[in-house]
Structure formats: C-alpha cells, structure tokens
Amino acid sequence: MLKRRPDIASPAVSTEKKQQLLLKENLNEVLDMLTTRIGSSTDLVIRRFIIKTDTGPVQTAVIYMEGLANAKDILESLLTDSKETNAFCQDSAANPLQVMKDSILKTGDLKDVFNFDTLLHAILSGDTAILVDGCPQGIVANTGEWKDRGVSEPTSQSVVRGPREGFSETLRTSTALIRRKIKDPNLWMETKQIGRVTKTNVAVMYIHGIANEQVVNEVRQRLGRINIDAILESGYIEEMIQDTGYTPFPTIYNTERPDVVAAGLLEGRVAIVVDGTPFVLLAPGLFTHFIQTAEDYYQKADISSLLRVLRYLCFMIALLAPSAYIAATTFHQEMIPTSLLISIASQREGIPFPAFVEAILMEVTFEILREAGVRMPRTIGQAVSIVGALVIGQAAVEAGLVGPVMVIVVSITAISNFVIPSYNMGISIRMIRFVLMILAASFGLYGMLVGIVAIVLHLSSLRSFGIPYLAPFAPFIKEDQKDNLIRLPQWALLARPRTTRSNNIIRQEETSDPPK
C-alpha cells in the first residue's frame, strides 16, 4: 500500500458545484458581461461585423486577448471566405455557427461552448471566441500564440556528451520534446488546471503498461487535493504532493532535460509538466536518482561507474570533512600523525578562535559568496565570487583569524558539494553539514557517529510515493545493483529497476552472444 500524505495543505472544499451561467442568445448582453467581468481591460479585443443570410443580416463578434491570441486567420476566413463562398445563403435553416465550422473556418481545433465561465477561461488562455446573435452558444478556436523562449541548452544540468536541448516555459513545447523522444502511443498524457486564480495547466505523463497504476493514481489524487489560488512554478506542486514536508532531502526529482524525463518514463516513473516553468517533476524520486546523471548512460560503463563512485565519495566529503577536522583537532589529536599535528599546531599558533568557530566563519563566508554569485549579474557574478573567496581567504589567514588548513578543508568541501548533480541535494548537504559540525564540536567523533546514525535512520524512514527512499540500498534489491553504485554495460541491463514497481519489468531480450 502506498503511504499517503495527510491532507493538511488543502482546506475543506464544498462538494456542491457552482451553477455555471449559460450563454445568452442576446449578443450585446454577453459582450457587456465579458467587458464588465474583465474590468474593461484594454487588451480585450472585440471585433463586430455582420454576416448576410437568407433570413437577413446577423450580428457576429470575434473576441480575443491581444498578445495572447493570433486571430488573423479567423478574421480573414470570416470576412473574406464567407463572402466568396456565400455559405450562409445555401441553407436558411442552418445554424450560422455550424456553417462556420463546416465551410469557412480553417483552423483544426474548434470547440463549442455553452456557458459563460468556459468562454471567459478560453479567451484568457489565448483562444479566440466567435459569438452569433440569437445563438445560445459559441465557438472557441485554438489560436494561442505568445512569445516563447524556445528550446535552448539547459543551464542547471550541463553535460559533456548528450543532447543540448532543454524544456521551455510553454507547456506544449515541453510535452512535444518528450513526445519527440518517445514515439509510442502508450505515452499517455492527462491535463488539468490547478490554481483558482492562475488556472495553471498541469500535464501528467506516463507510459501505460510500464508505469505502476497505483503510483499514477496516487499522483492524480495528490494533485486533485491541491486547493490554492496560484501555481507559478513546479516548486509549488512539489512541496504540496511530497510524502512529508519535514525533511531537508528532496523526495521528488526535478529536471529541465527532456532526455532525463524520457529515461524516467521508460523506468516506470511519472512526469508532471507545469505550464510556465522549464523544470519538470519526476515521481517517485529516490536517493540514487539525485546522484546519477544522464551522461552516465552516454559514456562507457567503466567510465560511468568510476564517476558514480567519485560522486558518492564527494557526497561523504561534502557532508563530513569540516566536522571530521573539528573533531580530530579538538578531541582526538592522537589520531593525527605527529608531523602533521605539529604542522597544524604551528599554523594555529596565535589564532584566537577554536576550530569550530574557524569552520563556522569560513563556511558562512563561503555561503554568502556563493549566494552573491548567483544573484549578481551573470557577467560579473562568477568573477566576484572567485576573487572574493581568494581575497577573503588569504586576508583571513594573514590576519590570523583562521588557519591555512581550515581554508583547504572548506575549499575541498565546497568543491565536493559542486560535484553533486542535483542542486536540491547539494542544498540538503549544506544544511546538514552545520548540524554535524555542532555535534563534532560538542562530542567529537561520538557526536559525528550519532549524527550519521540519525541521518541514516531518517533516510530509511522516508518514502517517495510509497517507495522506500534508500532503495535499492535499503531494502537491498540484488537485481537493481547492476545500475546503482556502478553501472554494467547496456547489454547487461535486461530489466527495469524494481524500485519503481513497473508493470513491465523487461527492458530488452537477452542476447546469446554479448560483446566480448
């Protein structure tokens, strides 16, 4: 059974549906309601004209939002083609809207609307509405056309070898990039609107027959429980649908790379694409997913395995290096070789602060420089952060505030933190590092050991959509070790990871003569 997150983020919602206002036959009344509802906004365009039928002239209106819709084709069709084809005079009993759909309008996506709220939402979404006086319905044409950043190279997850395309802020562009990778009819997509005010389009994508239906249903239910006025980025949804909010570790993976999402879908995971952001969510998100990269599968197996081991090593260094130095120099000097201990003691001569205060000063300073480098203009951000680190580090050593060894330890820790592929996981390590430093300064290596045990217990208790966070380490799944700490060659990866509980575990058929 999947472990459901308590519904604490959603207030009680009345089960009674609001009575939707039906469209009126009087065109002027509908247009007045639209103008009033939008507050006479200047970007609302209402183009009135008259069409001639056998029964007499009929008033017609085309409504769209300037900047969101391109109604040029609609207007040209109605104002030009209707006169040339004389379509409205062929059958005096025909509904003018039906004649437009069958004989005049060239756009492919046409929908009938019968209530005012649906009409208003379509117009605000970039569609063009067509209303005819005397008809208690309208036509909505998909004419959305707004400026798009386009497909560009991802900035947060760069690779040496691999695709250079990344998601954009437009939902359809992002879903099309995924469709381009997986040309399978079993790639299903469900779209819903979340946010009472923003009405943000959110798409749920999964491969039918591979994804576990229980996980898919859980994603649907958690999204359905969200009751908020605005969804401006996928981080809103990530925080609301995760299993628990009381953990520094991320339990839902986010990426702006289509190849990563395609690989996740092929493993049986579920993708959540949010309109307005290039970051797509993948659920479930386990600990190993945040250490692996897309490039692991584009390089040879031995190179990928070496890099993975290096990342796990850097994970341990980034988490434990400052606290280990504090514990060793403060409580366990006998563990340090004599010559190195003498060198450290001579360098620390005259420094007024203990090792813990040194580490805190350097770590906080580096965090400030790192945040300043992110917020500064891109042209000077990196230069300022690098020069600031060098100048401050050298000045602090010369002023006798910190020792040279502490600068080296903090530098190695910071560089190791950058090796972690996931930015969210890197932030988690930075947060926990300060806790371990306090424990090391208070109780030495015993405090560090208690902290490590607490971290492992906490990780073991986490779930991501019902799946253990540390799988396949804990619980240990022997079959999934082929693509965990190390990666075997592609011809040996016959099955999908069992951690995602995929309905179709077979990835490829076993060959009789693998490469030698």
Coordinates of C-alpha atoms in Angstrom, one line a residue, residues 179-374:
R179 CA 6.9 13.1 -27.4
R180 CA 9.9 13.5 -29.7
K181 CA 12.0 11.2 -27.5
I182 CA 9.2 8.6 -27.0
K183 CA 7.2 7.9 -30.1
D184 CA 4.9 5.4 -28.5
P185 CA 1.1 5.5 -28.4
N186 CA 1.2 4.2 -24.9
L187 CA 2.7 7.5 -23.7
W188 CA -0.4 8.9 -22.2
M189 CA -1.0 12.5 -21.0
E190 CA -3.6 14.0 -18.8
T191 CA -4.0 17.7 -18.4
K192 CA -5.7 19.5 -15.5
Q193 CA -5.9 23.1 -14.3
I194 CA -4.7 23.9 -10.8
G195 CA -5.0 27.3 -9.1
R196 CA -8.2 29.1 -8.5
V197 CA -6.8 32.4 -9.9
T198 CA -4.0 31.4 -12.2
K199 CA -5.7 28.2 -13.6
T200 CA -2.3 26.8 -14.5
N201 CA -2.2 23.9 -16.9
V202 CA -0.5 20.9 -15.4
A203 CA 0.1 17.7 -17.5
V204 CA 0.7 14.3 -16.1
M205 CA 2.6 12.0 -18.4
Y206 CA 3.3 8.2 -18.1
I207 CA 3.7 5.2 -20.2
H208 CA 0.7 2.9 -20.0
G209 CA 1.7 -0.6 -19.4
I210 CA 5.1 0.3 -17.8
A211 CA 4.1 2.8 -15.1
N212 CA 2.5 1.3 -11.9
E213 CA -1.1 2.3 -12.0
Q214 CA -1.1 2.6 -8.2
V215 CA 1.6 5.3 -8.4
V216 CA -0.3 7.0 -11.2
N217 CA -3.5 7.1 -9.2
E218 CA -1.7 8.4 -6.2
V219 CA -0.3 11.3 -8.3
R220 CA -3.8 12.1 -9.6
Q221 CA -5.2 12.1 -6.1
R222 CA -2.5 14.3 -4.6
L223 CA -2.8 16.8 -7.5
G224 CA -6.6 16.7 -7.1
R225 CA -6.3 17.7 -3.4
I226 CA -4.4 20.9 -4.1
N227 CA -6.6 23.9 -3.4
I228 CA -4.6 27.1 -3.8
D229 CA -5.1 30.3 -5.7
A230 CA -1.9 30.3 -7.7
I231 CA 0.7 27.8 -9.2
L232 CA 3.5 29.9 -10.6
E233 CA 6.3 27.2 -10.7
S234 CA 6.6 23.4 -10.3
G235 CA 8.0 24.0 -6.8
Y236 CA 4.5 24.8 -5.6
I237 CA 3.3 21.4 -6.6
E238 CA 6.5 19.6 -5.5
E239 CA 6.0 20.9 -1.9
M240 CA 2.3 20.0 -1.8
I241 CA 2.4 16.5 -3.1
Q242 CA 5.6 15.1 -1.4
D243 CA 5.1 12.4 1.2
T244 CA 6.5 14.5 4.0
G245 CA 7.5 18.1 4.4
Y246 CA 9.6 17.6 7.5
T247 CA 12.9 16.6 5.8
P248 CA 15.8 18.5 4.2
F249 CA 16.1 15.9 1.5
P250 CA 14.2 16.2 -1.8
T251 CA 11.8 13.3 -2.5
I252 CA 10.6 14.5 -6.0
Y253 CA 13.2 14.9 -8.7
N254 CA 13.1 17.9 -11.0
T255 CA 15.0 18.5 -14.2
E256 CA 15.0 20.7 -17.3
R257 CA 16.3 17.9 -19.6
P258 CA 13.9 16.0 -21.9
D259 CA 16.2 13.0 -22.1
V260 CA 16.2 12.6 -18.3
V261 CA 12.4 12.7 -18.3
A262 CA 12.2 10.2 -21.1
A263 CA 14.5 7.9 -19.3
G264 CA 12.5 8.2 -16.1
L265 CA 9.2 7.5 -18.0
L266 CA 10.8 4.4 -19.5
E267 CA 11.7 3.2 -16.0
G268 CA 8.1 3.5 -15.0
R269 CA 8.1 6.9 -13.3
V270 CA 5.5 9.7 -13.7
A271 CA 6.3 13.1 -15.1
I272 CA 4.5 16.3 -14.0
V273 CA 4.8 19.2 -16.5
V274 CA 3.7 22.6 -15.3
D275 CA 3.0 25.5 -17.7
G276 CA 5.2 28.5 -17.1
T277 CA 8.4 26.7 -15.9
P278 CA 11.1 24.7 -17.7
F279 CA 11.5 22.3 -14.7
V280 CA 9.6 19.1 -14.9
L281 CA 8.9 16.9 -11.9
L282 CA 9.6 13.1 -11.8
A283 CA 8.0 10.9 -9.2
P284 CA 9.0 8.9 -7.4
G285 CA 12.4 10.5 -6.6
L286 CA 14.8 8.2 -4.7
F287 CA 18.2 9.0 -3.2
T288 CA 20.1 7.3 -6.1
H289 CA 18.3 9.4 -8.7
F290 CA 19.9 12.6 -7.2
I291 CA 23.4 11.1 -7.6
Q292 CA 23.1 9.8 -11.1
T293 CA 23.2 11.9 -14.3
A294 CA 22.0 11.5 -17.8
E295 CA 25.6 11.3 -19.0
D296 CA 26.1 8.1 -17.1
Y297 CA 24.3 6.3 -19.9
Y298 CA 26.1 8.1 -22.7
Q299 CA 29.6 7.1 -21.6
K300 CA 31.1 3.6 -21.4
A301 CA 30.1 1.6 -18.4
D302 CA 33.6 1.7 -16.7
I303 CA 33.8 5.5 -17.0
S304 CA 30.3 5.9 -15.7
S305 CA 30.9 3.6 -12.8
L306 CA 34.1 5.5 -11.8
L307 CA 32.3 8.8 -11.9
R308 CA 29.4 7.4 -9.8
V309 CA 31.9 6.2 -7.1
L310 CA 33.5 9.6 -7.2
R311 CA 30.2 11.3 -6.6
Y312 CA 29.4 9.2 -3.6
L313 CA 32.9 9.9 -2.3
C314 CA 32.3 13.6 -2.8
F315 CA 29.0 13.3 -1.1
M316 CA 30.7 12.0 2.0
I317 CA 33.5 14.6 1.9
A318 CA 30.9 17.5 1.5
L319 CA 29.0 16.1 4.4
L320 CA 31.7 15.1 6.9
A321 CA 35.0 16.9 6.1
P322 CA 34.6 20.0 8.3
S323 CA 33.1 18.1 11.2
A324 CA 35.9 15.4 11.0
Y325 CA 38.6 18.1 11.1
I326 CA 36.9 19.8 14.1
A327 CA 36.6 16.5 16.0
A328 CA 40.2 15.4 15.2
T329 CA 41.8 18.7 16.2
T330 CA 39.7 19.3 19.2
F331 CA 39.2 15.9 20.9
H332 CA 41.2 13.2 19.0
Q333 CA 44.7 14.7 18.4
E334 CA 46.1 11.2 18.9
M335 CA 44.6 10.1 15.6
I336 CA 46.6 12.7 13.6
P337 CA 50.2 11.8 12.6
T338 CA 52.7 13.5 14.8
S339 CA 54.4 15.5 12.0
L340 CA 51.0 16.7 10.6
L341 CA 49.8 17.5 14.1
I342 CA 52.9 19.6 14.8
S343 CA 52.4 21.4 11.4
I344 CA 48.8 22.2 12.2
A345 CA 49.6 23.4 15.8
S346 CA 52.3 25.7 14.5
Q347 CA 49.9 27.2 11.9
R348 CA 47.2 27.7 14.5
E349 CA 49.6 29.5 16.9
G350 CA 48.2 32.9 17.6
I351 CA 44.7 32.1 16.2
P352 CA 42.2 33.3 18.9
F353 CA 39.3 31.0 17.9
P354 CA 38.8 27.3 18.3
A355 CA 38.5 25.1 15.2
F356 CA 34.7 25.1 15.4
V357 CA 34.5 28.9 15.2
E358 CA 37.0 28.9 12.4
A359 CA 34.9 26.5 10.4
I360 CA 31.7 28.4 11.0
L361 CA 33.3 31.7 9.9
M362 CA 34.7 30.2 6.7
E363 CA 31.5 28.2 5.9
V364 CA 29.2 31.2 6.4
T365 CA 31.5 33.4 4.4
F366 CA 31.6 30.9 1.5
E367 CA 27.8 30.6 1.6
I368 CA 27.5 34.4 1.4
L369 CA 29.8 34.5 -1.6
R370 CA 28.0 31.6 -3.3
E371 CA 24.6 33.3 -2.9
A372 CA 26.0 36.6 -4.0
G373 CA 27.5 35.0 -7.1
V374 CA 24.1 33.6 -8.0

